[in-house]
Amino acid sequence: MNVVLLADKKVRKNFEAAVRKKPDITLLGVEMVIRGNTMTRISEHHNPHVLIIYRNVPAKDGLEVNDVISFLRIKKPSMRIVYVYGTITDKTDFAMTAEFLMQNGINDIVADHDIERILEAVETPMEKNDIMEFIEELFTEDTPEDVMEVSDEIVEEQKFENLHIDFPTVTELAPFNIDRVMYITSESKEKETIVIGIAQLQHHNGCTHTALEIASMLSRKNSTAVVIADDSTFESLSVFHKINPLAAKNGLNFQGIDVYPYGKYSEISKEYGVVICDFSYLREAQRKAFANCDVKIMLSSSAEWDISKFINYIEYGSESHARDIHFLFPRVSSTKFIKYNKQFLKSGITAYRLHNSPDWTKPNKENIAVYKSILNAYTTNTTPKPKKRLLKIK
C-alpha cells in the first residue's frame, strides 16, 4: 500500500522509522509544507493509495488543510485520506472538524498522536459510525449528573423493534363527568395548573409524540392531561386506533394518559396538575394561547432549508417571547447540533437535541434528561402537601 505523509518535519523521522516495520506499507514521500503546488505533487507526482494529513501541518500562500482536502476529494476521489487530529483539547472544534471530514467522505479520523494508531487506521479503514459513536461518547461525558438522575423505573433499558408504528392499547373515556374528575383530584385541587404548550415550526417534527412522551414521564408522578389543540389531530388519533371520532368526542385514554379535544380545555384545565397543549403547527388563532403557556416548547427541523425559517422566526418575527421558548431539534446529528448550538447560545436561544425514542410510553433516558432540564424550573403550588412537587422529578 503506497502512502504519502503531509506533516510537520518533526513528525517525519519517527514516522519513517515506524513504516519500515510495516512490510505492507510503502512511504512514497513526505510533504512538510502546504504550498501552491502541494496538491499537484500529491495527486500527480506521488499518486498514493493513502494520504496521511496532520492537522497542524504548516501552510503558506494563503492555503489551509481544508483546501487540500477539498481539492483532492475532487481530483482523486478513490484516494483514502487519514486525518490525524491529535489530542483533543476543544471538543466542539473536534466535532466540527469531524463533520467537515465526513461530509467529504473521510471517516479515518485519529484523535491521537501515536504513530502505531495512525498506521492501524491506514491498514484498517474506519466506518462513519465509529466516529459518530466516539463523538457521542465524548459529549456524554459532559452531561451533568443531576440531569441524568432519574428513577430506575423510567430509565430501564428498552429493546425496540425496527419500524414499530403501533401505539399501545387505547380505550375510549367514559362521557366526561366533572364531578368524577373533581373527586379523583380532590386531594390536589388546590394546586396551580402548569400549562405546557408544544408546537412545531415545520410540519412532521413529532409534536404529538413529544407531548405524549412528556405526559408519560409526568404521569408516573401525578395526573396529567394532554389536550389536543385541533380537532383534526384528535380525529386522526381516534381513526388510527379504529375508534369512531364521534364516539371518542369526550376523550381517549392512552396507557393511562387522558387525551381530550381542545373543545374540552375549559372544562378539564383546572382539574389536572399539568395540562399539555399539543398545538402542532401553530395557526394564527393559536398564537396567543401558546404565548400564555407557562412552559413553551417548539420543535424545529435542522435541515438547511428549514434553519432559515427558524432564523426568520427568531430574528424577524413579531413574537416577543421567542427567546423564552425551549427549542427541540429531532433527527439531527450531534456534530450538526453542536455547530448550530454555538450560535444559538450566543443569541440567547435555549435548544436541545432529541434522540430517537420509538415508544412514547417509555421515553429513552436522553429525552427524559432533556424534558427534565426544561421542567425542573417549574413547580406547582403544593402548600397543603409540599412533599408532592409535581415537576421536580428525581
mmCIF file of C-alpha atoms in Angstrom:
data_model
loop_
_atom_site.group_PDB
_atom_site.id
_atom_site.type_symbol
_atom_site.label_atom_id
_atom_site.label_comp_id
_atom_site.label_asym_id
_atom_site.label_seq_id
_atom_site.Cartn_x
_atom_site.Cartn_y
_atom_site.Cartn_z
ATOM 1 C CA MET A 1 0.000 0.000 0.000
ATOM 2 C CA ASN A 2 1.540 3.297 -1.138
ATOM 3 C CA VAL A 3 1.357 6.160 1.347
ATOM 4 C CA VAL A 4 2.277 9.855 1.364
ATOM 5 C CA LEU A 5 2.697 11.852 4.566
ATOM 6 C CA LEU A 6 1.676 15.514 4.816
ATOM 7 C CA ALA A 7 3.012 16.692 8.165
ATOM 8 C CA ASP A 8 5.432 18.918 10.033
ATOM 9 C CA LYS A 9 9.097 17.943 9.644
ATOM 10 C CA LYS A 10 9.228 16.968 13.346
ATOM 11 C CA VAL A 11 6.976 14.004 12.552
ATOM 12 C CA ARG A 12 8.982 12.708 9.597
ATOM 13 C CA LYS A 13 11.841 10.850 11.307
ATOM 14 C CA ASN A 14 9.718 8.813 13.731
ATOM 15 C CA PHE A 15 7.125 8.121 11.036
ATOM 16 C CA GLU A 16 9.688 6.770 8.568
ATOM 17 C CA ALA A 17 11.103 4.503 11.296
ATOM 18 C CA ALA A 18 7.660 3.126 12.105
ATOM 19 C CA VAL A 19 6.805 2.473 8.425
ATOM 20 C CA ARG A 20 9.968 0.377 7.971
ATOM 21 C CA LYS A 21 8.438 -2.152 10.369
ATOM 22 C CA LYS A 22 5.326 -2.422 8.193
ATOM 23 C CA PRO A 23 6.139 -4.536 5.100
ATOM 24 C CA ASP A 24 2.692 -3.870 3.599
ATOM 25 C CA ILE A 25 3.136 -0.083 3.671
ATOM 26 C CA THR A 26 5.445 1.850 1.328
ATOM 27 C CA LEU A 27 6.149 5.510 2.064
ATOM 28 C CA LEU A 28 6.376 7.250 -1.314
ATOM 29 C CA GLY A 29 7.233 10.662 0.026
ATOM 30 C CA VAL A 30 6.755 13.342 2.666
ATOM 31 C CA GLU A 31 5.357 16.828 2.105
ATOM 32 C CA MET A 32 6.158 19.107 5.048
ATOM 33 C CA VAL A 33 4.546 22.392 3.976
ATOM 34 C CA ILE A 34 1.323 23.190 2.107
ATOM 35 C CA ARG A 35 2.194 25.387 -0.876
ATOM 36 C CA GLY A 36 0.535 26.204 -4.164
ATOM 37 C CA ASN A 37 1.989 23.105 -5.873
ATOM 38 C CA THR A 38 1.488 20.660 -2.966
ATOM 39 C CA MET A 39 -1.861 19.337 -4.177
ATOM 40 C CA THR A 40 -0.497 18.671 -7.670
ATOM 41 C CA ARG A 41 2.581 16.924 -6.266
ATOM 42 C CA ILE A 42 0.403 14.633 -4.175
ATOM 43 C CA SER A 43 -2.168 13.831 -6.865
ATOM 44 C CA GLU A 44 0.123 13.561 -9.925
ATOM 45 C CA HIS A 45 3.720 13.058 -8.779
ATOM 46 C CA HIS A 46 3.108 10.705 -5.822
ATOM 47 C CA ASN A 47 -0.418 9.439 -6.622
ATOM 48 C CA PRO A 48 -0.676 7.332 -3.407
ATOM 49 C CA HIS A 49 -3.349 4.923 -2.256
ATOM 50 C CA VAL A 50 -3.499 6.721 1.106
ATOM 51 C CA LEU A 51 -2.620 10.275 2.146
ATOM 52 C CA ILE A 52 -1.954 10.913 5.850
ATOM 53 C CA ILE A 53 -2.598 14.522 6.837
ATOM 54 C CA TYR A 54 -1.636 16.025 10.180
ATOM 55 C CA ARG A 55 -3.955 18.819 11.345
ATOM 56 C CA ASN A 56 -1.185 21.282 12.217
ATOM 57 C CA VAL A 57 0.921 20.929 9.058
ATOM 58 C CA PRO A 58 2.427 24.359 8.170
ATOM 59 C CA ALA A 59 0.728 26.188 5.278
ATOM 60 C CA LYS A 60 1.726 29.079 3.006
ATOM 61 C CA ASP A 61 0.303 31.018 0.035
ATOM 62 C CA GLY A 62 -2.972 31.569 1.917
ATOM 63 C CA LEU A 63 -3.860 27.871 1.786
ATOM 64 C CA GLU A 64 -5.268 25.656 4.556
ATOM 65 C CA VAL A 65 -5.529 21.927 5.186
ATOM 66 C CA ASN A 66 -9.219 22.033 4.226
ATOM 67 C CA ASP A 67 -8.286 23.422 0.805
ATOM 68 C CA VAL A 68 -6.054 20.401 0.197
ATOM 69 C CA ILE A 69 -8.805 18.015 1.252
ATOM 70 C CA SER A 70 -11.486 19.658 -0.897
ATOM 71 C CA PHE A 71 -9.223 19.665 -3.947
ATOM 72 C CA LEU A 72 -8.081 16.048 -3.585
ATOM 73 C CA ARG A 73 -11.608 14.705 -2.983
ATOM 74 C CA ILE A 74 -12.483 16.040 -6.435
ATOM 75 C CA LYS A 75 -9.177 15.265 -8.166
ATOM 76 C CA LYS A 76 -8.607 11.816 -6.603
ATOM 77 C CA PRO A 77 -11.908 10.544 -5.191
ATOM 78 C CA SER A 78 -10.581 6.984 -4.833
ATOM 79 C CA MET A 79 -7.605 8.027 -2.700
ATOM 80 C CA ARG A 80 -8.139 7.437 1.001
ATOM 81 C CA ILE A 81 -7.254 10.205 3.440
ATOM 82 C CA VAL A 82 -6.301 9.508 7.037
ATOM 83 C CA TYR A 83 -6.657 12.689 9.095
ATOM 84 C CA VAL A 84 -4.584 12.991 12.275
ATOM 85 C CA TYR A 85 -6.369 15.425 14.579
ATOM 86 C CA GLY A 86 -4.137 14.681 17.551
ATOM 87 C CA THR A 87 -5.017 15.265 21.198
ATOM 88 C CA ILE A 88 -8.494 16.753 21.708
ATOM 89 C CA THR A 89 -8.413 19.957 23.753
ATOM 90 C CA ASP A 90 -11.586 21.523 22.330
ATOM 91 C CA LYS A 91 -14.408 19.021 21.892
ATOM 92 C CA THR A 92 -16.549 21.387 19.839
ATOM 93 C CA ASP A 93 -13.683 22.086 17.423
ATOM 94 C CA PHE A 94 -13.079 18.349 17.040
ATOM 95 C CA ALA A 95 -16.776 17.701 16.337
ATOM 96 C CA MET A 96 -16.922 20.446 13.697
ATOM 97 C CA THR A 97 -13.701 19.216 12.076
ATOM 98 C CA ALA A 98 -15.046 15.650 12.027
ATOM 99 C CA GLU A 99 -18.281 16.844 10.437
ATOM 100 C CA PHE A 100 -16.363 18.579 7.616
ATOM 101 C CA LEU A 101 -14.277 15.460 7.028
ATOM 102 C CA MET A 102 -17.260 13.097 6.994
ATOM 103 C CA GLN A 103 -19.069 15.376 4.567
ATOM 104 C CA ASN A 104 -16.050 14.883 2.304
ATOM 105 C CA GLY A 105 -16.201 11.119 2.652
ATOM 106 C CA ILE A 106 -13.337 10.880 5.164
ATOM 107 C CA ASN A 107 -14.001 8.539 8.087
ATOM 108 C CA ASP A 108 -10.409 7.770 9.090
ATOM 109 C CA ILE A 109 -10.002 10.372 11.839
ATOM 110 C CA VAL A 110 -7.380 9.699 14.506
ATOM 111 C CA ALA A 111 -7.673 11.597 17.801
ATOM 112 C CA ASP A 112 -4.164 10.650 18.861
ATOM 113 C CA HIS A 113 -0.505 11.262 18.026
ATOM 114 C CA ASP A 114 0.540 7.641 18.412
ATOM 115 C CA ILE A 115 2.100 6.554 15.098
ATOM 116 C CA GLU A 116 1.122 2.913 15.586
ATOM 117 C CA ARG A 117 -2.510 4.001 15.975
ATOM 118 C CA ILE A 118 -2.236 6.047 12.775
ATOM 119 C CA LEU A 119 -0.785 3.154 10.801
ATOM 120 C CA GLU A 120 -3.530 0.927 12.167
ATOM 121 C CA ALA A 121 -6.049 3.324 10.591
ATOM 122 C CA VAL A 122 -4.142 3.039 7.305
ATOM 123 C CA GLU A 123 -4.379 -0.752 7.363
ATOM 124 C CA THR A 124 -7.932 -0.998 8.729
ATOM 125 C CA PRO A 125 -10.333 1.673 7.413
ATOM 126 C CA MET A 126 -12.735 3.171 9.942
ATOM 127 C CA GLU A 127 -16.506 3.470 9.487
ATOM 128 C CA LYS A 128 -18.574 6.628 9.803
ATOM 129 C CA ASN A 129 -20.482 5.090 12.717
ATOM 130 C CA ASP A 130 -17.195 4.686 14.599
ATOM 131 C CA ILE A 131 -16.662 8.444 14.537
ATOM 132 C CA MET A 132 -20.293 9.264 15.337
ATOM 133 C CA GLU A 133 -20.243 6.967 18.369
ATOM 134 C CA PHE A 134 -16.906 8.413 19.510
ATOM 135 C CA ILE A 135 -18.300 11.960 19.356
ATOM 136 C CA GLU A 136 -21.467 10.856 21.154
ATOM 137 C CA GLU A 137 -19.414 9.377 23.993
ATOM 138 C CA LEU A 138 -17.165 12.439 24.059
ATOM 139 C CA PHE A 139 -20.061 14.782 24.785
ATOM 140 C CA THR A 140 -21.947 12.349 27.005
ATOM 141 C CA GLU A 141 -19.094 12.720 29.483
ATOM 142 C CA ASP A 142 -20.153 16.354 29.982
ATOM 143 C CA THR A 143 -23.779 15.562 30.860
ATOM 144 C CA PRO A 144 -24.482 16.833 34.417
ATOM 145 C CA GLU A 145 -25.202 14.007 36.811
ATOM 146 C CA ASP A 146 -28.234 15.709 38.348
ATOM 147 C CA VAL A 147 -29.900 15.997 34.945
ATOM 148 C CA MET A 148 -29.482 12.304 34.264
ATOM 149 C CA GLU A 149 -30.553 11.273 37.763
ATOM 150 C CA VAL A 150 -33.991 9.737 37.296
ATOM 151 C CA SER A 151 -35.600 6.723 38.850
ATOM 152 C CA ASP A 152 -34.735 3.211 37.666
ATOM 153 C CA GLU A 153 -38.367 2.748 36.726
ATOM 154 C CA ILE A 154 -38.020 5.346 33.986
ATOM 155 C CA VAL A 155 -34.562 4.675 32.595
ATOM 156 C CA GLU A 156 -34.594 0.905 32.405
ATOM 157 C CA GLU A 157 -33.148 -0.302 29.121
ATOM 158 C CA GLN A 158 -35.735 -0.953 26.441
ATOM 159 C CA LYS A 159 -35.412 -3.065 23.326
ATOM 160 C CA PHE A 160 -37.406 -1.799 20.383
ATOM 161 C CA GLU A 161 -38.287 -3.374 17.090
ATOM 162 C CA ASN A 162 -37.387 -1.512 13.935
ATOM 163 C CA LEU A 163 -40.185 0.384 12.240
ATOM 164 C CA HIS A 164 -42.537 -0.132 15.183
ATOM 165 C CA ILE A 165 -45.526 2.105 14.336
ATOM 166 C CA ASP A 166 -48.244 0.800 16.632
ATOM 167 C CA PHE A 167 -49.456 2.671 19.689
ATOM 168 C CA PRO A 168 -50.243 0.645 22.824
ATOM 169 C CA THR A 169 -53.861 -0.161 23.633
ATOM 170 C CA VAL A 170 -56.209 2.799 23.571
ATOM 171 C CA THR A 171 -59.551 2.989 25.341
ATOM 172 C CA GLU A 172 -62.381 5.460 24.974
ATOM 173 C CA LEU A 173 -63.040 7.590 28.026
ATOM 174 C CA ALA A 174 -66.461 7.450 29.612
ATOM 175 C CA PRO A 175 -68.655 10.525 28.988
ATOM 176 C CA PHE A 176 -66.990 13.481 30.703
ATOM 177 C CA ASN A 177 -68.142 13.916 34.279
ATOM 178 C CA ILE A 178 -66.745 16.942 36.080
ATOM 179 C CA ASP A 179 -67.772 15.535 39.485
ATOM 180 C CA ARG A 180 -65.813 12.321 38.855
ATOM 181 C CA VAL A 181 -62.677 14.242 37.902
ATOM 182 C CA MET A 182 -63.005 16.564 40.892
ATOM 183 C CA TYR A 183 -63.378 13.556 43.183
ATOM 184 C CA ILE A 184 -60.322 11.884 41.734
ATOM 185 C CA THR A 185 -58.230 15.035 42.109
ATOM 186 C CA SER A 186 -59.776 16.251 45.377
ATOM 187 C CA GLU A 187 -56.512 15.824 47.290
ATOM 188 C CA SER A 188 -54.625 18.101 44.923
ATOM 189 C CA LYS A 189 -57.271 20.511 43.627
ATOM 190 C CA GLU A 190 -55.538 23.410 45.410
ATOM 191 C CA LYS A 191 -52.544 23.078 43.081
ATOM 192 C CA GLU A 192 -51.918 25.615 40.403
ATOM 193 C CA THR A 193 -52.139 24.105 36.965
ATOM 194 C CA ILE A 194 -48.955 24.205 34.916
ATOM 195 C CA VAL A 195 -49.740 24.577 31.219
ATOM 196 C CA ILE A 196 -47.114 23.267 28.810
ATOM 197 C CA GLY A 197 -47.537 24.360 25.195
ATOM 198 C CA ILE A 198 -45.870 22.272 22.490
ATOM 199 C CA ALA A 199 -45.774 23.472 18.886
ATOM 200 C CA GLN A 200 -43.633 22.889 15.815
ATOM 201 C CA LEU A 201 -42.120 25.353 13.400
ATOM 202 C CA GLN A 202 -42.404 22.979 10.435
ATOM 203 C CA HIS A 203 -44.750 20.055 9.832
ATOM 204 C CA HIS A 204 -43.947 16.435 10.820
ATOM 205 C CA ASN A 205 -41.385 17.053 13.566
ATOM 206 C CA GLY A 206 -43.071 14.742 16.088
ATOM 207 C CA CYS A 207 -45.015 17.313 18.099
ATOM 208 C CA THR A 208 -47.731 14.902 19.285
ATOM 209 C CA HIS A 209 -45.185 12.158 20.014
ATOM 210 C CA THR A 210 -43.205 14.617 22.165
ATOM 211 C CA ALA A 211 -46.351 15.723 24.023
ATOM 212 C CA LEU A 212 -47.182 12.104 24.823
ATOM 213 C CA GLU A 213 -43.605 11.372 25.919
ATOM 214 C CA ILE A 214 -43.685 14.255 28.404
ATOM 215 C CA ALA A 215 -47.128 13.208 29.620
ATOM 216 C CA SER A 216 -45.935 9.635 30.079
ATOM 217 C CA MET A 217 -42.975 10.809 32.129
ATOM 218 C CA LEU A 218 -45.036 13.136 34.329
ATOM 219 C CA SER A 219 -47.938 10.736 34.795
ATOM 220 C CA ARG A 220 -45.651 8.464 36.787
ATOM 221 C CA LYS A 221 -45.795 11.143 39.471
ATOM 222 C CA ASN A 222 -49.213 12.830 39.159
ATOM 223 C CA SER A 223 -52.239 13.104 36.884
ATOM 224 C CA THR A 224 -51.514 14.738 33.562
ATOM 225 C CA ALA A 225 -53.775 15.602 30.659
ATOM 226 C CA VAL A 226 -52.699 16.050 27.072
ATOM 227 C CA VAL A 227 -55.076 18.395 25.322
ATOM 228 C CA ILE A 228 -55.011 18.004 21.553
ATOM 229 C CA ALA A 229 -55.185 21.541 20.225
ATOM 230 C CA ASP A 230 -57.009 20.850 16.981
ATOM 231 C CA ASP A 231 -59.847 18.530 16.018
ATOM 232 C CA SER A 232 -58.043 17.063 13.009
ATOM 233 C CA THR A 233 -55.180 15.693 15.135
ATOM 234 C CA PHE A 234 -57.582 14.277 17.704
ATOM 235 C CA GLU A 235 -59.691 12.677 14.975
ATOM 236 C CA SER A 236 -56.578 11.188 13.375
ATOM 237 C CA LEU A 237 -55.651 9.554 16.669
ATOM 238 C CA SER A 238 -59.144 8.134 17.001
ATOM 239 C CA VAL A 239 -59.258 6.753 13.475
ATOM 240 C CA PHE A 240 -55.728 5.329 13.798
ATOM 241 C CA HIS A 241 -56.969 3.294 16.737
ATOM 242 C CA LYS A 242 -60.138 2.276 14.893
ATOM 243 C CA ILE A 243 -62.420 4.363 17.104
ATOM 244 C CA ASN A 244 -65.244 6.436 15.655
ATOM 245 C CA PRO A 245 -64.296 10.110 16.280
ATOM 246 C CA LEU A 246 -67.895 10.845 17.309
ATOM 247 C CA ALA A 247 -67.766 8.110 19.930
ATOM 248 C CA ALA A 248 -64.468 9.494 21.221
ATOM 249 C CA LYS A 249 -65.552 13.125 21.444
ATOM 250 C CA ASN A 250 -65.394 13.012 25.256
ATOM 251 C CA GLY A 251 -61.779 11.904 25.237
ATOM 252 C CA LEU A 252 -59.449 8.951 24.912
ATOM 253 C CA ASN A 253 -57.088 7.194 27.277
ATOM 254 C CA PHE A 254 -53.622 6.197 26.044
ATOM 255 C CA GLN A 255 -51.995 3.828 28.535
ATOM 256 C CA GLY A 256 -53.263 5.894 31.458
ATOM 257 C CA ILE A 257 -52.830 9.277 29.727
ATOM 258 C CA ASP A 258 -56.095 11.190 29.275
ATOM 259 C CA VAL A 259 -56.348 12.921 25.906
ATOM 260 C CA TYR A 260 -59.120 15.415 25.121
ATOM 261 C CA PRO A 261 -60.077 17.504 22.106
ATOM 262 C CA TYR A 262 -59.309 21.182 22.566
ATOM 263 C CA GLY A 263 -63.006 21.944 22.989
ATOM 264 C CA LYS A 264 -62.791 20.356 26.455
ATOM 265 C CA TYR A 265 -59.937 22.587 27.585
ATOM 266 C CA SER A 266 -62.003 24.951 29.754
ATOM 267 C CA GLU A 267 -63.699 22.013 31.495
ATOM 268 C CA ILE A 268 -60.618 19.995 32.395
ATOM 269 C CA SER A 269 -57.774 22.519 32.574
ATOM 270 C CA LYS A 270 -58.106 23.154 36.334
ATOM 271 C CA GLU A 271 -58.648 19.531 37.263
ATOM 272 C CA TYR A 272 -55.133 18.321 36.484
ATOM 273 C CA GLY A 273 -51.786 19.300 37.904
ATOM 274 C CA VAL A 274 -50.347 19.666 34.408
ATOM 275 C CA VAL A 275 -52.048 20.254 31.084
ATOM 276 C CA ILE A 276 -50.020 19.696 27.923
ATOM 277 C CA CYS A 277 -51.414 21.516 24.907
ATOM 278 C CA ASP A 278 -50.376 19.961 21.614
ATOM 279 C CA PHE A 279 -50.688 22.906 19.219
ATOM 280 C CA SER A 280 -48.842 21.142 16.402
ATOM 281 C CA TYR A 281 -48.229 23.638 13.568
ATOM 282 C CA LEU A 282 -49.281 26.988 15.057
ATOM 283 C CA ARG A 283 -52.132 28.740 13.327
ATOM 284 C CA GLU A 284 -52.737 32.445 13.832
ATOM 285 C CA ALA A 285 -55.668 31.837 16.199
ATOM 286 C CA GLN A 286 -53.471 29.709 18.497
ATOM 287 C CA ARG A 287 -50.511 32.047 18.846
ATOM 288 C CA LYS A 288 -51.911 33.915 21.857
ATOM 289 C CA ALA A 289 -52.737 30.672 23.682
ATOM 290 C CA PHE A 290 -49.202 29.380 23.051
ATOM 291 C CA ALA A 291 -47.687 32.664 24.265
ATOM 292 C CA ASN A 292 -49.678 32.398 27.513
ATOM 293 C CA CYS A 293 -48.433 28.889 28.361
ATOM 294 C CA ASP A 294 -46.223 28.583 31.449
ATOM 295 C CA VAL A 295 -43.749 26.420 29.538
ATOM 296 C CA LYS A 296 -43.285 26.940 25.812
ATOM 297 C CA ILE A 297 -41.654 24.199 23.746
ATOM 298 C CA MET A 298 -41.193 24.255 19.977
ATOM 299 C CA LEU A 299 -39.793 21.568 17.680
ATOM 300 C CA SER A 300 -37.833 22.577 14.617
ATOM 301 C CA SER A 301 -36.170 20.812 11.708
ATOM 302 C CA SER A 302 -32.387 21.095 11.416
ATOM 303 C CA ALA A 303 -32.350 20.753 7.615
ATOM 304 C CA GLU A 304 -30.519 23.638 5.967
ATOM 305 C CA TRP A 305 -33.619 24.772 4.113
ATOM 306 C CA ASP A 306 -35.605 24.811 7.385
ATOM 307 C CA ILE A 307 -32.999 26.530 9.544
ATOM 308 C CA SER A 308 -33.630 29.703 7.551
ATOM 309 C CA LYS A 309 -37.245 29.598 8.738
ATOM 310 C CA PHE A 310 -36.018 29.162 12.304
ATOM 311 C CA ILE A 311 -33.722 32.190 11.972
ATOM 312 C CA ASN A 312 -36.545 34.222 10.462
ATOM 313 C CA TYR A 313 -38.843 33.290 13.371
ATOM 314 C CA ILE A 314 -36.257 34.415 15.932
ATOM 315 C CA GLU A 315 -34.762 37.459 14.273
ATOM 316 C CA TYR A 316 -37.575 38.919 12.202
ATOM 317 C CA GLY A 317 -40.785 37.522 13.691
ATOM 318 C CA SER A 318 -43.220 39.518 15.791
ATOM 319 C CA GLU A 319 -43.207 37.118 18.767
ATOM 320 C CA SER A 320 -41.675 38.921 21.755
ATOM 321 C CA HIS A 321 -41.463 35.619 23.660
ATOM 322 C CA ALA A 322 -39.335 33.859 21.026
ATOM 323 C CA ARG A 323 -36.302 33.655 23.309
ATOM 324 C CA ASP A 324 -38.410 32.249 26.145
ATOM 325 C CA ILE A 325 -39.133 29.153 24.072
ATOM 326 C CA HIS A 326 -37.293 25.865 24.591
ATOM 327 C CA PHE A 327 -36.438 24.625 21.087
ATOM 328 C CA LEU A 328 -36.103 20.898 20.421
ATOM 329 C CA PHE A 329 -34.316 19.513 17.346
ATOM 330 C CA PRO A 330 -35.142 15.896 16.427
ATOM 331 C CA ARG A 331 -33.283 13.776 13.851
ATOM 332 C CA VAL A 332 -30.079 15.828 13.981
ATOM 333 C CA SER A 333 -26.518 14.547 14.326
ATOM 334 C CA SER A 334 -24.572 15.618 17.400
ATOM 335 C CA THR A 335 -21.975 17.370 15.243
ATOM 336 C CA LYS A 336 -24.539 19.429 13.344
ATOM 337 C CA PHE A 337 -26.390 20.323 16.553
ATOM 338 C CA ILE A 338 -23.151 21.419 18.227
ATOM 339 C CA LYS A 339 -22.362 23.594 15.239
ATOM 340 C CA TYR A 340 -25.761 25.303 15.361
ATOM 341 C CA ASN A 341 -25.943 25.483 19.153
ATOM 342 C CA LYS A 342 -22.780 27.581 19.366
ATOM 343 C CA GLN A 343 -24.697 30.304 17.520
ATOM 344 C CA PHE A 344 -27.925 29.666 19.430
ATOM 345 C CA LEU A 345 -26.180 30.240 22.762
ATOM 346 C CA LYS A 346 -24.721 33.487 21.528
ATOM 347 C CA SER A 347 -28.231 34.602 20.506
ATOM 348 C CA GLY A 348 -29.829 33.763 23.844
ATOM 349 C CA ILE A 349 -31.673 30.726 22.471
ATOM 350 C CA THR A 350 -32.183 27.589 24.557
ATOM 351 C CA ALA A 351 -32.023 24.494 22.364
ATOM 352 C CA TYR A 352 -31.863 20.748 22.923
ATOM 353 C CA ARG A 353 -31.222 17.731 20.741
ATOM 354 C CA LEU A 354 -33.881 14.994 20.812
ATOM 355 C CA HIS A 355 -32.882 11.361 20.334
ATOM 356 C CA ASN A 356 -34.829 8.654 18.580
ATOM 357 C CA SER A 357 -37.365 7.248 21.057
ATOM 358 C CA PRO A 358 -39.804 4.894 19.284
ATOM 359 C CA ASP A 359 -42.085 4.069 22.243
ATOM 360 C CA TRP A 360 -43.598 7.183 23.809
ATOM 361 C CA THR A 361 -44.813 5.200 26.831
ATOM 362 C CA LYS A 362 -41.154 4.565 27.761
ATOM 363 C CA PRO A 363 -39.123 7.623 26.728
ATOM 364 C CA ASN A 364 -35.402 6.947 26.478
ATOM 365 C CA LYS A 365 -33.095 8.399 29.109
ATOM 366 C CA GLU A 366 -31.629 11.046 26.779
ATOM 367 C CA ASN A 367 -35.043 12.572 26.084
ATOM 368 C CA ILE A 368 -36.016 12.315 29.748
ATOM 369 C CA ALA A 369 -32.892 14.323 30.568
ATOM 370 C CA VAL A 370 -33.990 16.998 28.074
ATOM 371 C CA TYR A 371 -37.551 17.219 29.420
ATOM 372 C CA LYS A 372 -36.299 17.200 32.987
ATOM 373 C CA SER A 373 -33.863 20.021 32.270
ATOM 374 C CA ILE A 374 -36.728 22.116 30.883
ATOM 375 C CA LEU A 375 -39.274 21.346 33.591
ATOM 376 C CA ASN A 376 -37.113 21.377 36.713
ATOM 377 C CA ALA A 377 -37.505 25.158 36.889
ATOM 378 C CA TYR A 378 -41.273 24.811 37.391
ATOM 379 C CA THR A 379 -43.261 23.561 40.366
ATOM 380 C CA THR A 380 -46.946 23.579 41.196
ATOM 381 C CA ASN A 381 -48.412 25.229 44.255
ATOM 382 C CA THR A 382 -48.374 22.461 46.839
ATOM 383 C CA THR A 383 -48.820 24.464 50.057
ATOM 384 C CA PRO A 384 -51.144 21.876 51.705
ATOM 385 C CA LYS A 385 -48.773 18.990 50.880
ATOM 386 C CA PRO A 386 -45.345 20.355 49.957
ATOM 387 C CA LYS A 387 -43.849 16.907 49.526
ATOM 388 C CA LYS A 388 -45.842 16.401 46.308
ATOM 389 C CA ARG A 389 -43.868 18.518 43.900
ATOM 390 C CA LEU A 390 -45.239 17.647 40.536
ATOM 391 C CA LEU A 391 -42.397 18.639 38.253
ATOM 392 C CA LYS A 392 -39.379 18.064 40.469
ATOM 393 C CA ILE A 393 -38.626 14.641 39.058
ATOM 394 C CA LYS A 394 -35.892 12.758 40.852
#
